[in-house]
mmCIF file of C-alpha atoms and ligand atoms in Angstrom:
data_model
loop_
_atom_site.group_PDB
_atom_site.id
_atom_site.type_symbol
_atom_site.label_atom_id
_atom_site.label_comp_id
_atom_site.label_asym_id
_atom_site.label_seq_id
_atom_site.Cartn_x
_atom_site.Cartn_y
_atom_site.Cartn_z
ATOM 1 C CA VAL A 1 0.000 0.000 0.000
ATOM 2 C CA ARG A 2 1.286 3.437 -0.875
ATOM 3 C CA LEU A 3 -0.038 6.511 0.950
ATOM 4 C CA THR A 4 0.544 9.937 -0.584
ATOM 5 C CA VAL A 5 -0.351 12.849 1.690
ATOM 6 C CA LEU A 6 -1.954 15.501 -0.508
ATOM 7 C CA GLY A 7 -2.910 17.786 2.365
ATOM 8 C CA CYS A 8 -2.691 17.578 6.148
ATOM 9 C CA ARG A 9 -4.120 20.827 7.571
ATOM 10 C CA ALA A 10 -7.131 21.081 9.863
ATOM 11 C CA GLY A 11 -9.546 23.739 8.660
ATOM 12 C CA MET A 12 -8.503 25.787 5.651
ATOM 13 C CA PRO A 13 -5.161 25.485 3.790
ATOM 14 C CA ALA A 14 -2.238 27.305 5.382
ATOM 15 C CA ASP A 15 1.522 27.621 4.862
ATOM 16 C CA GLY A 16 1.100 26.305 1.311
ATOM 17 C CA GLN A 17 -0.435 23.064 2.610
ATOM 18 C CA PRO A 18 -3.914 21.902 1.527
ATOM 19 C CA SER A 19 -6.561 20.599 3.920
ATOM 20 C CA SER A 20 -7.468 16.917 4.324
ATOM 21 C CA GLY A 21 -6.775 14.612 1.363
ATOM 22 C CA TYR A 22 -4.863 11.341 0.878
ATOM 23 C CA LEU A 23 -4.193 9.148 -2.128
ATOM 24 C CA VAL A 24 -4.060 5.428 -1.293
ATOM 25 C CA GLU A 25 -2.698 3.129 -3.990
ATOM 26 C CA THR A 26 -2.702 -0.668 -3.927
ATOM 27 C CA ALA A 27 -1.719 -3.121 -6.660
ATOM 28 C CA GLY A 28 -5.181 -2.770 -8.193
ATOM 29 C CA SER A 29 -6.816 0.437 -6.929
ATOM 30 C CA ARG A 30 -6.371 4.171 -6.473
ATOM 31 C CA LEU A 31 -8.543 5.705 -3.757
ATOM 32 C CA LEU A 32 -8.849 9.326 -2.691
ATOM 33 C CA LEU A 33 -9.682 9.713 0.991
ATOM 34 C CA ASP A 34 -11.206 13.161 1.617
ATOM 35 C CA CYS A 35 -11.076 16.119 -0.748
ATOM 36 C CA GLY A 36 -10.579 19.317 1.231
ATOM 37 C CA PRO A 37 -9.531 22.708 -0.189
ATOM 38 C CA GLY A 38 -6.375 22.421 -2.287
ATOM 39 C CA ILE A 39 -6.727 18.689 -2.906
ATOM 40 C CA ALA A 40 -7.940 18.913 -6.521
ATOM 41 C CA THR A 41 -4.726 20.781 -7.349
ATOM 42 C CA ALA A 42 -2.470 18.543 -5.252
ATOM 43 C CA LEU A 43 -3.992 15.354 -6.691
ATOM 44 C CA GLY A 44 -3.438 16.573 -10.246
ATOM 45 C CA ALA A 45 0.265 16.979 -9.467
ATOM 46 C CA VAL A 46 0.475 13.253 -8.623
ATOM 47 C CA ILE A 47 -1.933 11.474 -10.984
ATOM 48 C CA ASN A 48 -4.509 12.323 -13.614
ATOM 49 C CA PRO A 49 -7.800 12.313 -11.647
ATOM 50 C CA THR A 50 -9.345 10.114 -14.361
ATOM 51 C CA GLN A 51 -7.120 7.343 -12.926
ATOM 52 C CA LEU A 52 -8.991 7.329 -9.593
ATOM 53 C CA ASP A 53 -11.134 4.286 -8.825
ATOM 54 C CA ALA A 54 -13.182 5.873 -6.023
ATOM 55 C CA VAL A 55 -13.411 8.853 -3.673
ATOM 56 C CA ILE A 56 -14.392 8.418 -0.025
ATOM 57 C CA ILE A 57 -15.422 11.396 2.136
ATOM 58 C CA SER A 58 -15.136 10.941 5.908
ATOM 59 C CA HIS A 59 -17.633 13.676 6.819
ATOM 60 C CA LEU A 60 -19.250 16.842 5.540
ATOM 61 C CA HIS A 61 -17.007 19.465 7.102
ATOM 62 C CA SER A 62 -15.623 21.764 4.435
ATOM 63 C CA ASP A 63 -11.971 20.943 5.175
ATOM 64 C CA HIS A 64 -12.758 17.359 4.062
ATOM 65 C CA CYS A 65 -14.973 17.881 1.003
ATOM 66 C CA TYR A 66 -14.684 21.436 -0.374
ATOM 67 C CA ASP A 67 -12.704 20.447 -3.496
ATOM 68 C CA LEU A 68 -15.189 17.797 -4.620
ATOM 69 C CA LEU A 69 -16.776 20.298 -7.002
ATOM 70 C CA PRO A 70 -13.472 21.392 -8.642
ATOM 71 C CA LEU A 71 -12.442 17.725 -8.872
ATOM 72 C CA GLY A 72 -15.785 16.803 -10.425
ATOM 73 C CA LYS A 73 -15.517 19.668 -12.899
ATOM 74 C CA ALA A 74 -11.943 18.650 -13.747
ATOM 75 C CA LEU A 75 -13.262 15.183 -14.612
ATOM 76 C CA LEU A 76 -16.095 16.738 -16.666
ATOM 77 C CA ASN A 77 -13.576 18.911 -18.496
ATOM 78 C CA THR A 78 -12.041 15.800 -20.011
ATOM 79 C CA LEU A 79 -15.464 15.083 -21.607
ATOM 80 C CA ILE A 80 -15.960 18.705 -22.696
ATOM 81 C CA HIS A 81 -12.563 18.625 -24.400
ATOM 82 C CA HIS A 82 -13.802 15.693 -26.441
ATOM 83 C CA GLY A 83 -16.741 17.732 -27.694
ATOM 84 C CA ASN A 84 -19.473 16.571 -25.303
ATOM 85 C CA HIS A 85 -21.152 19.746 -24.026
ATOM 86 C CA HIS A 86 -24.571 18.338 -23.205
ATOM 87 C CA THR A 87 -24.438 14.596 -22.610
ATOM 88 C CA PRO A 88 -21.666 12.168 -21.671
ATOM 89 C CA PRO A 89 -20.537 9.618 -24.269
ATOM 90 C CA PRO A 90 -22.121 6.147 -23.944
ATOM 91 C CA ASP A 91 -18.874 4.554 -22.768
ATOM 92 C CA HIS A 92 -18.460 7.047 -19.889
ATOM 93 C CA HIS A 93 -18.313 5.597 -16.367
ATOM 94 C CA PRO A 94 -18.856 7.928 -13.393
ATOM 95 C CA LYS A 95 -16.407 7.490 -10.507
ATOM 96 C CA PRO A 96 -17.896 6.058 -7.327
ATOM 97 C CA LEU A 97 -18.095 8.771 -4.648
ATOM 98 C CA TYR A 98 -18.892 7.552 -1.135
ATOM 99 C CA VAL A 99 -20.444 10.168 1.150
ATOM 100 C CA PRO A 100 -22.295 10.070 4.470
ATOM 101 C CA THR A 101 -26.030 9.405 4.440
ATOM 102 C CA GLY A 102 -28.058 12.486 3.499
ATOM 103 C CA ALA A 103 -25.329 14.236 1.475
ATOM 104 C CA THR A 104 -26.833 13.753 -1.989
ATOM 105 C CA PRO A 105 -29.336 16.687 -2.053
ATOM 106 C CA LEU A 106 -26.609 19.043 -0.786
ATOM 107 C CA LEU A 107 -24.230 17.914 -3.546
ATOM 108 C CA HIS A 108 -26.854 18.458 -6.250
ATOM 109 C CA ARG A 109 -27.684 21.972 -4.970
ATOM 110 C CA TRP A 110 -23.962 22.761 -4.861
ATOM 111 C CA ALA A 111 -23.416 21.626 -8.474
ATOM 112 C CA GLN A 112 -26.125 24.052 -9.652
ATOM 113 C CA LEU A 113 -24.636 27.122 -7.986
ATOM 114 C CA PHE A 114 -22.372 28.216 -10.857
ATOM 115 C CA PRO A 115 -24.261 27.384 -14.060
ATOM 116 C CA VAL A 116 -22.393 27.310 -17.373
ATOM 117 C CA THR A 117 -25.367 27.642 -19.738
ATOM 118 C CA THR A 118 -23.362 26.947 -22.898
ATOM 119 C CA MET A 119 -21.878 23.725 -21.463
ATOM 120 C CA PRO A 120 -24.559 22.230 -19.191
ATOM 121 C CA LEU A 121 -22.519 19.071 -18.688
ATOM 122 C CA LEU A 122 -20.266 21.114 -16.371
ATOM 123 C CA ASP A 123 -23.192 21.551 -13.952
ATOM 124 C CA ARG A 124 -23.601 17.800 -13.455
ATOM 125 C CA ALA A 125 -20.532 16.936 -11.368
ATOM 126 C CA PHE A 126 -22.499 14.704 -9.009
ATOM 127 C CA GLU A 127 -24.450 12.881 -11.739
ATOM 128 C CA VAL A 128 -21.874 12.494 -14.512
ATOM 129 C CA ALA A 129 -18.378 12.873 -13.038
ATOM 130 C CA PHE A 130 -19.310 10.986 -9.873
ATOM 131 C CA ALA A 131 -21.811 8.264 -9.060
ATOM 132 C CA VAL A 132 -22.843 9.218 -5.525
ATOM 133 C CA HIS A 133 -23.216 6.398 -3.003
ATOM 134 C CA GLU A 134 -24.341 7.231 0.523
ATOM 135 C CA TYR A 135 -22.863 5.049 3.262
ATOM 136 C CA SER A 136 -23.866 4.427 6.852
ATOM 137 C CA PRO A 137 -21.606 3.552 9.789
ATOM 138 C CA GLY A 138 -20.761 -0.147 9.631
ATOM 139 C CA ASP A 139 -21.115 -0.422 5.856
ATOM 140 C CA ARG A 140 -18.679 -2.548 3.866
ATOM 141 C CA VAL A 141 -17.792 -1.734 0.275
ATOM 142 C CA THR A 142 -15.459 -3.322 -2.288
ATOM 143 C CA VAL A 143 -13.432 -1.188 -4.698
ATOM 144 C CA GLY A 144 -11.074 -3.145 -6.974
ATOM 145 C CA ASP A 145 -8.770 -5.207 -4.729
ATOM 146 C CA CYS A 146 -9.761 -3.199 -1.606
ATOM 147 C CA ALA A 147 -12.322 -4.189 1.011
ATOM 148 C CA LEU A 148 -13.499 -1.044 2.794
ATOM 149 C CA HIS A 149 -15.126 -0.919 6.227
ATOM 150 C CA MET A 150 -16.753 2.350 7.261
ATOM 151 C CA VAL A 151 -16.464 2.706 11.044
ATOM 152 C CA GLY A 152 -18.579 5.324 12.822
ATOM 153 C CA LEU A 153 -16.486 7.510 15.131
ATOM 154 C CA ARG A 154 -17.194 10.515 17.399
ATOM 155 C CA HIS A 155 -17.358 13.972 15.786
ATOM 156 C CA ALA A 156 -19.630 17.022 15.532
ATOM 157 C CA ALA A 157 -20.665 15.870 12.031
ATOM 158 C CA THR A 158 -21.338 12.179 11.324
ATOM 159 C CA ASN A 159 -17.848 10.880 10.554
ATOM 160 C CA CYS A 160 -16.727 7.436 9.495
ATOM 161 C CA GLY A 161 -13.174 6.228 9.595
ATOM 162 C CA THR A 162 -12.238 4.095 6.581
ATOM 163 C CA ARG A 163 -10.422 0.812 7.003
ATOM 164 C CA ILE A 164 -8.908 -0.509 3.781
ATOM 165 C CA GLU A 165 -7.829 -4.144 3.468
ATOM 166 C CA ALA A 166 -5.938 -5.135 0.329
ATOM 167 C CA PRO A 167 -3.776 -8.174 -0.508
ATOM 168 C CA CYS A 168 -0.717 -5.898 -0.253
ATOM 169 C CA GLY A 169 -1.560 -4.473 3.195
ATOM 170 C CA SER A 170 -4.026 -2.525 5.296
ATOM 171 C CA LEU A 171 -4.574 1.130 6.175
ATOM 172 C CA ALA A 172 -7.039 2.849 8.484
ATOM 173 C CA PHE A 173 -7.909 6.549 8.336
ATOM 174 C CA THR A 174 -9.776 8.265 11.147
ATOM 175 C CA GLY A 175 -11.184 11.358 9.452
ATOM 176 C CA ASP A 176 -12.053 13.615 12.420
ATOM 177 C CA THR A 177 -12.851 11.998 15.750
ATOM 178 C CA GLY A 178 -12.624 12.292 19.480
ATOM 179 C CA MET A 179 -11.588 9.304 21.587
ATOM 180 C CA THR A 180 -14.031 6.398 21.248
ATOM 181 C CA ASP A 181 -13.722 2.620 21.556
ATOM 182 C CA ALA A 182 -14.707 2.385 17.881
ATOM 183 C CA LEU A 183 -11.172 3.576 17.054
ATOM 184 C CA TYR A 184 -9.947 0.136 18.156
ATOM 185 C CA THR A 185 -12.304 -1.548 15.689
ATOM 186 C CA LEU A 186 -11.009 0.777 12.978
ATOM 187 C CA ALA A 187 -7.329 0.275 13.758
ATOM 188 C CA ASP A 188 -7.144 -3.313 15.072
ATOM 189 C CA SER A 189 -3.773 -4.769 13.947
ATOM 190 C CA VAL A 190 -3.745 -2.498 10.885
ATOM 191 C CA ASP A 191 -0.460 -2.021 8.995
ATOM 192 C CA LEU A 192 -0.724 1.763 8.941
ATOM 193 C CA LEU A 193 -2.950 4.016 11.036
ATOM 194 C CA LEU A 194 -3.449 7.497 9.558
ATOM 195 C CA ALA A 195 -4.786 9.388 12.554
ATOM 196 C CA GLU A 196 -5.853 12.940 13.069
ATOM 197 C CA ALA A 197 -3.857 14.666 15.815
ATOM 198 C CA THR A 198 -5.489 18.061 15.848
ATOM 199 C CA LEU A 199 -5.118 19.107 19.446
ATOM 200 C CA ALA A 200 -2.243 19.746 21.800
ATOM 201 C CA GLU A 201 -4.447 18.725 24.747
ATOM 202 C CA PRO A 202 -7.274 16.158 24.974
ATOM 203 C CA ASP A 203 -10.652 17.405 23.738
ATOM 204 C CA THR A 204 -13.022 18.185 26.595
ATOM 205 C CA THR A 205 -15.844 19.349 24.282
ATOM 206 C CA ALA A 206 -18.466 17.505 22.259
ATOM 207 C CA HIS A 207 -16.765 18.513 18.989
ATOM 208 C CA GLY A 208 -14.447 15.506 18.811
ATOM 209 C CA HIS A 209 -10.756 15.654 17.950
ATOM 210 C CA LEU A 210 -7.691 13.676 19.007
ATOM 211 C CA SER A 211 -4.467 14.870 20.518
ATOM 212 C CA ALA A 212 -1.223 13.338 19.257
ATOM 213 C CA ALA A 213 -0.874 11.469 22.573
ATOM 214 C CA GLU A 214 -4.337 9.941 22.098
ATOM 215 C CA ALA A 215 -3.486 8.960 18.492
ATOM 216 C CA GLY A 216 -0.366 7.239 19.870
ATOM 217 C CA ARG A 217 -2.404 5.469 22.553
ATOM 218 C CA VAL A 218 -4.853 4.147 19.930
ATOM 219 C CA ALA A 219 -1.988 2.929 17.708
ATOM 220 C CA ALA A 220 -0.395 1.133 20.679
ATOM 221 C CA ARG A 221 -3.558 -0.501 22.030
ATOM 222 C CA ALA A 222 -4.806 -1.475 18.560
ATOM 223 C CA GLY A 223 -1.433 -3.031 17.646
ATOM 224 C CA ALA A 224 -0.994 -0.843 14.557
ATOM 225 C CA GLY A 225 2.179 -1.534 12.556
ATOM 226 C CA SER A 226 2.899 2.160 12.047
ATOM 227 C CA LEU A 227 1.343 5.551 12.753
ATOM 228 C CA VAL A 228 1.031 8.652 10.584
ATOM 229 C CA LEU A 229 -0.111 11.808 12.400
ATOM 230 C CA THR A 230 -2.112 14.385 10.432
ATOM 231 C CA HIS A 231 -4.815 17.149 10.455
ATOM 232 C CA PHE A 232 -2.647 19.807 12.060
ATOM 233 C CA THR A 233 -3.658 23.281 13.192
ATOM 234 C CA SER A 234 -0.054 24.477 12.905
ATOM 235 C CA GLY A 235 2.843 24.079 10.491
ATOM 236 C CA ASP A 236 5.349 25.269 13.091
ATOM 237 C CA PRO A 237 8.187 22.681 13.159
ATOM 238 C CA ALA A 238 8.474 22.947 16.958
ATOM 239 C CA TRP A 239 4.715 22.315 17.349
ATOM 240 C CA LEU A 240 4.950 19.293 15.030
ATOM 241 C CA ARG A 241 8.011 17.927 16.873
ATOM 242 C CA SER A 242 6.126 18.201 20.119
ATOM 243 C CA ALA A 243 3.139 16.347 18.604
ATOM 244 C CA ARG A 244 5.483 13.572 17.500
ATOM 245 C CA ARG A 245 7.060 13.372 20.974
ATOM 246 C CA ALA A 246 3.624 13.151 22.588
ATOM 247 C CA ALA A 247 2.652 10.246 20.296
ATOM 248 C CA ALA A 248 6.020 8.527 20.813
ATOM 249 C CA ALA A 249 5.496 8.590 24.583
ATOM 250 C CA GLU A 250 2.481 6.303 24.017
ATOM 251 C CA TYR A 251 3.495 4.252 20.962
ATOM 252 C CA THR A 252 6.882 2.655 20.313
ATOM 253 C CA GLY A 253 6.289 1.808 16.628
ATOM 254 C CA PRO A 254 7.337 3.951 13.653
ATOM 255 C CA ILE A 255 5.711 7.402 13.617
ATOM 256 C CA THR A 256 5.565 9.760 10.621
ATOM 257 C CA VAL A 257 4.381 13.360 10.838
ATOM 258 C CA ALA A 258 2.400 14.036 7.650
ATOM 259 C CA THR A 259 3.533 16.781 5.283
ATOM 260 C CA ALA A 260 2.003 17.645 1.932
ATOM 261 C CA ALA A 261 3.426 15.478 -0.879
ATOM 262 C CA ALA A 262 4.923 12.942 1.549
ATOM 263 C CA CYS A 263 4.801 9.428 0.121
ATOM 264 C CA ILE A 264 4.806 6.494 2.531
ATOM 265 C CA GLU A 265 5.017 2.828 1.511
ATOM 266 C CA VAL A 266 3.823 0.011 3.726
ATOM 267 C CA ALA A 267 5.242 -3.364 2.770
ATOM 268 C CA PRO A 268 3.044 -6.488 3.118
ATOM 269 C CA ALA A 269 3.013 -8.375 6.432
ATOM 270 C CA ARG A 270 3.112 -5.159 8.431
ATOM 271 C CA GLY A 271 6.590 -4.124 7.339
ATOM 272 C CA GLU A 272 8.218 -0.875 8.297
ATOM 273 C CA PRO A 273 6.971 2.170 6.409
ATOM 274 C CA VAL A 274 9.476 3.677 4.013
ATOM 275 C CA ALA A 275 9.377 7.426 3.416
ATOM 276 C CA LEU A 276 9.887 7.966 -0.306
ATOM 277 C CA GLY A 277 10.104 11.738 -0.120
HETATM 278 ZN ZN1 ZN B 1 -11.306 18.464 9.838
HETATM 279 ZN ZN1 ZN B 2 -14.574 17.812 11.084
#
């Protein structure tokens, strides 16, 4: 499994780093986890978005989904450039887009907000570029060689972590969550845990975020093979070093602090992650 961090900031992009978005590649699939502001651009620097097999959105906070419309329009552009301004060609296949239950009407309203009357195909991102599938906590989905398990976690908006099992390894991504026992279901013996580590101190509110120490505790108790910390409110190197130290006090396995464009390989059989740059 190869994880490419496209963006790792909580909230809006800052310091040249996009918000939440991660490309996960296995032998047979390319998945985009989350699509926050800046991700459509960052993704295009790594692969052509037409190569994606599916997009999975953890929850409907804007830092996790705001670039879905630009990404959808980028996919539609490839049809427009082939002369289809009104209807897609018969051999066109929309990309599966997995969103939380209830998101579909919002997506359709959003797609209509900026009409291009001369090229109406561009206003159909969530009908033509994407095939929208709503998921519920506990759902299981197969994409290519990946078995996905959507695990409900604890956040102000309904948020599911995604656990991906492929023949070449496993990866679990939290999205946004406070501490909850469901994190151990998500991360149980996973090769790589990609965990939000938003806060310097544990969350005492109902909003739901993890501190780096809590992310480390989950990785340790779940028996994760490696831990990647992400969803940062600061790009300050000292702040990030302190987050890493806090996680390392709880978890003795390999820890990576996410940075935009970082590429992390996890070998089969829970091997050590290798930073590729
Ligand atoms: Zn967030
Ligand atoms: Zn959130």
